[in-house]
C-alpha positions as YAML, in Angstrom:
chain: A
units: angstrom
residues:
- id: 1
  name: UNK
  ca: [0.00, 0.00, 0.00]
- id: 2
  name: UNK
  ca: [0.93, 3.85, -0.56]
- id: 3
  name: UNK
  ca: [1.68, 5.17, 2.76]
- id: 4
  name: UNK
  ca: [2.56, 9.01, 1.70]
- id: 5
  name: UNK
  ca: [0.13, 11.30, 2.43]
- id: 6
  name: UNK
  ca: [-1.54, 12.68, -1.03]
- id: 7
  name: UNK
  ca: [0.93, 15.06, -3.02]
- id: 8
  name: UNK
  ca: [3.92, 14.65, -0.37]
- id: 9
  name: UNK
  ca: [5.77, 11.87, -2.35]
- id: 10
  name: UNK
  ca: [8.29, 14.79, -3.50]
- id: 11
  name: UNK
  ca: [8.87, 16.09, -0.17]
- id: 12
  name: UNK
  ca: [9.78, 12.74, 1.48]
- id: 13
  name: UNK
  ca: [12.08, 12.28, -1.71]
- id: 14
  name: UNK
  ca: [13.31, 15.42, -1.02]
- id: 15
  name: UNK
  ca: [14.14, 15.08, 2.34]
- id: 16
  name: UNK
  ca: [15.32, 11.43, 1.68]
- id: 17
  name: UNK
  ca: [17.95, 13.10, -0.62]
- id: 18
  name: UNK
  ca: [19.11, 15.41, 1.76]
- id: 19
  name: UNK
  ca: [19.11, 13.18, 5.05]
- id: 20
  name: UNK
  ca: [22.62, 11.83, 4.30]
- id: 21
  name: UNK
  ca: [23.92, 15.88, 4.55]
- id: 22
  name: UNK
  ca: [22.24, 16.14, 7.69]
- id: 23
  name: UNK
  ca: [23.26, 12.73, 9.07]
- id: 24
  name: UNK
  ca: [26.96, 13.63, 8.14]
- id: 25
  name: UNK
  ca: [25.98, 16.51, 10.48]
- id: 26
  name: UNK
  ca: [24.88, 14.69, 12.76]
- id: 27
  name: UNK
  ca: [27.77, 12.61, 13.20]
- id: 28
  name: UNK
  ca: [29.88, 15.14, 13.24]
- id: 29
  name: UNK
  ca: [28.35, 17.09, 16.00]
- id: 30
  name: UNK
  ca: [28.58, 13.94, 17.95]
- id: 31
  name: UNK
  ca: [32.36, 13.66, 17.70]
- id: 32
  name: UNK
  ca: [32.64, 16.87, 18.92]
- id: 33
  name: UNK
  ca: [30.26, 16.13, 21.52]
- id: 34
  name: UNK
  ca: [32.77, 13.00, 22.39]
- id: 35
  name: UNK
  ca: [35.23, 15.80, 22.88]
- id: 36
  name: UNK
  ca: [33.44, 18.06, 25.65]
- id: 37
  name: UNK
  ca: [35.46, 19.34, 28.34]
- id: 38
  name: UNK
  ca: [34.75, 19.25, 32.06]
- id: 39
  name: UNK
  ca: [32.65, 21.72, 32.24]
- id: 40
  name: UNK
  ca: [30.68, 21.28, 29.09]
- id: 41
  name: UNK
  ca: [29.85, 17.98, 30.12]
- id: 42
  name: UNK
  ca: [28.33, 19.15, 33.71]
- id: 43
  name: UNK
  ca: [26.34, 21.47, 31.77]
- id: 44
  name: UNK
  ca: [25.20, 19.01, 29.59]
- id: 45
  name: UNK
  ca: [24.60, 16.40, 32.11]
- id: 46
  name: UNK
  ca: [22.77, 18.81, 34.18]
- id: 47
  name: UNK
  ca: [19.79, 19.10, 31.85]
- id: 48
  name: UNK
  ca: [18.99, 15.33, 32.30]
- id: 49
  name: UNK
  ca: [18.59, 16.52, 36.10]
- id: 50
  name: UNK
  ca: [14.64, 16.02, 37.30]
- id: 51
  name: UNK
  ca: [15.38, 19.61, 39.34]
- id: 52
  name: UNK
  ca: [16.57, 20.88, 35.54]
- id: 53
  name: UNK
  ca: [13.34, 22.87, 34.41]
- id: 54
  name: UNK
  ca: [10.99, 21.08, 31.54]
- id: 55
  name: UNK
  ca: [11.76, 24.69, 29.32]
- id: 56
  name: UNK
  ca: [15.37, 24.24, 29.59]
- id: 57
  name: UNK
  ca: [15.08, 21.14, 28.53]
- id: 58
  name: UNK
  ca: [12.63, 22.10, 25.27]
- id: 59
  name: UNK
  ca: [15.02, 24.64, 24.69]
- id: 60
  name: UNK
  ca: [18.53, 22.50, 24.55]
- id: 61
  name: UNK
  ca: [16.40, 19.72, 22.70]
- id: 62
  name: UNK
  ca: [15.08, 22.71, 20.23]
- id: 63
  name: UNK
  ca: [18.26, 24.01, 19.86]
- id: 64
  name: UNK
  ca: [19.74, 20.23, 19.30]
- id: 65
  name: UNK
  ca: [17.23, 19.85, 16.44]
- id: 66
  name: UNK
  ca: [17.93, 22.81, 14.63]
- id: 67
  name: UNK
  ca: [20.10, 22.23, 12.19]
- id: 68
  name: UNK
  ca: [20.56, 25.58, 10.51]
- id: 69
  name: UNK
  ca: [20.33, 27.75, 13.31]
- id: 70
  name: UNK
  ca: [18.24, 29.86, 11.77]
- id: 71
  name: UNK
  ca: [15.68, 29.72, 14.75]
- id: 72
  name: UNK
  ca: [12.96, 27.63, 13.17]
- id: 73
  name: UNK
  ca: [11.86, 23.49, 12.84]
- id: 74
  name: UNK
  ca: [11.75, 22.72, 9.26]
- id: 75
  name: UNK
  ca: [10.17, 19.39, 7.91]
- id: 76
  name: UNK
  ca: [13.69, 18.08, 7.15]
- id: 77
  name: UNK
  ca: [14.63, 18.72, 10.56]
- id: 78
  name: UNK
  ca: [11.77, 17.34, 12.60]
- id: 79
  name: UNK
  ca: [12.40, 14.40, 9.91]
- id: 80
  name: UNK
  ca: [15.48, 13.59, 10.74]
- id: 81
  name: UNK
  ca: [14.57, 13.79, 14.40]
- id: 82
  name: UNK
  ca: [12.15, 11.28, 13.20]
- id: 83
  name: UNK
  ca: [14.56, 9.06, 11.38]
- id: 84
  name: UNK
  ca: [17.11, 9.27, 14.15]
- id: 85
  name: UNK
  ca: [14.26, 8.49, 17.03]
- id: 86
  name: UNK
  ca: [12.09, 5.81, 15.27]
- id: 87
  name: UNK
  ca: [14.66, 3.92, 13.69]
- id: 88
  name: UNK
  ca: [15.55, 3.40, 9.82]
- id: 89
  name: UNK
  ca: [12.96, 0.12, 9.74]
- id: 90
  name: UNK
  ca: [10.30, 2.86, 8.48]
- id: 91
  name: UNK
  ca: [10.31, 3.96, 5.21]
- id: 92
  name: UNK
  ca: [10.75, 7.56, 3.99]
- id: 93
  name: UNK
  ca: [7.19, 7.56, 2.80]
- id: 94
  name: UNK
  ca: [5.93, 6.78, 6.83]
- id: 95
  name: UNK
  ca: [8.33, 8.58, 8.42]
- id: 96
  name: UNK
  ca: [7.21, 12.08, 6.11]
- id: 97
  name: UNK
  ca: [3.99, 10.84, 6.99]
- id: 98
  name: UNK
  ca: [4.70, 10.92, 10.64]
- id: 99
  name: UNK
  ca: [6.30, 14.25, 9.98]
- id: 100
  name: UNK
  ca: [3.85, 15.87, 7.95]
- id: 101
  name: UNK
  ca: [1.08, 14.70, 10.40]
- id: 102
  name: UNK
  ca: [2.93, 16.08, 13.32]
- id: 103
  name: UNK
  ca: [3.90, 19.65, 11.96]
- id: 104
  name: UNK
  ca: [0.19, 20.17, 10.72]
- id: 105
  name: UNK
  ca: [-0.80, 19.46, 14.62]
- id: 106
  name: UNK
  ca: [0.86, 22.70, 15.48]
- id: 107
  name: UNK
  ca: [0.76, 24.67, 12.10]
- id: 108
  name: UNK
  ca: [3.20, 23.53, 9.22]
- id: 109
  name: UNK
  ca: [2.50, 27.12, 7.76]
- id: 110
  name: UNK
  ca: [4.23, 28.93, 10.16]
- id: 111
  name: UNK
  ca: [7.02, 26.40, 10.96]
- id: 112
  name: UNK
  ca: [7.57, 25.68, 14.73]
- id: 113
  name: UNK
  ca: [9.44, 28.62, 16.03]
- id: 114
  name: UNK
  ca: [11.58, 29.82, 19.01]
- id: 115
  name: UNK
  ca: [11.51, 33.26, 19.74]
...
């Protein structure tokens, strides 16, 4: 069966063709997060802290998926959060359905912003 939601097979091909840039991304950011300093790491590990406030913890996770920095979830962001959180069993066609289900929940129009 078709599992993409009608007229979105070009954005999860899209996004399919640009997940590899973002995983390489990805994987880089987590070497360098394999090379935190003292410091960085007790900040970091602090957020996982049940006195840590939930909006701190929004915020880092925000910030986390973010990938341009430009302030704003995009599709191909919250689908690679997606990808990396459900697994690569789904296909690209579920997981944009996932996504595209999800960011008309809070208004795909406008993008999911942090201001």
């Amino acid at each position: 069966g078709n599992n993409a939601v009608e007229g979105g097979g070009d954005e999860a091909a899209a996004v399919a063709a640009a997940t590899p840039e973002r995983q390489e991304k990805v994987r880089l950011e987590t070497k360098a997060a394999t090379q935190l300093g003292f410091l960085q790491f007790v900040n970091l590990y602090s957020l996982l802290s049940p006195k840590t406030p939930a909006e701190k913890k929004y915020e880092f996770l925000f910030k986390a998926l973010d990938s341009d920095d430009n302030r704003t979830l995009e599709y191909e962001d919250m689908f690679l959060f997606y990808r990396l959180t459900l697994g690569a069993k789904l296909s690209n066609e579920v997981l944009g359905e996932i996504t595209r289900v999800a960011m008309d929940k809070v208004g795909e129009d406008s993008g999911l912003h942090n201001e």
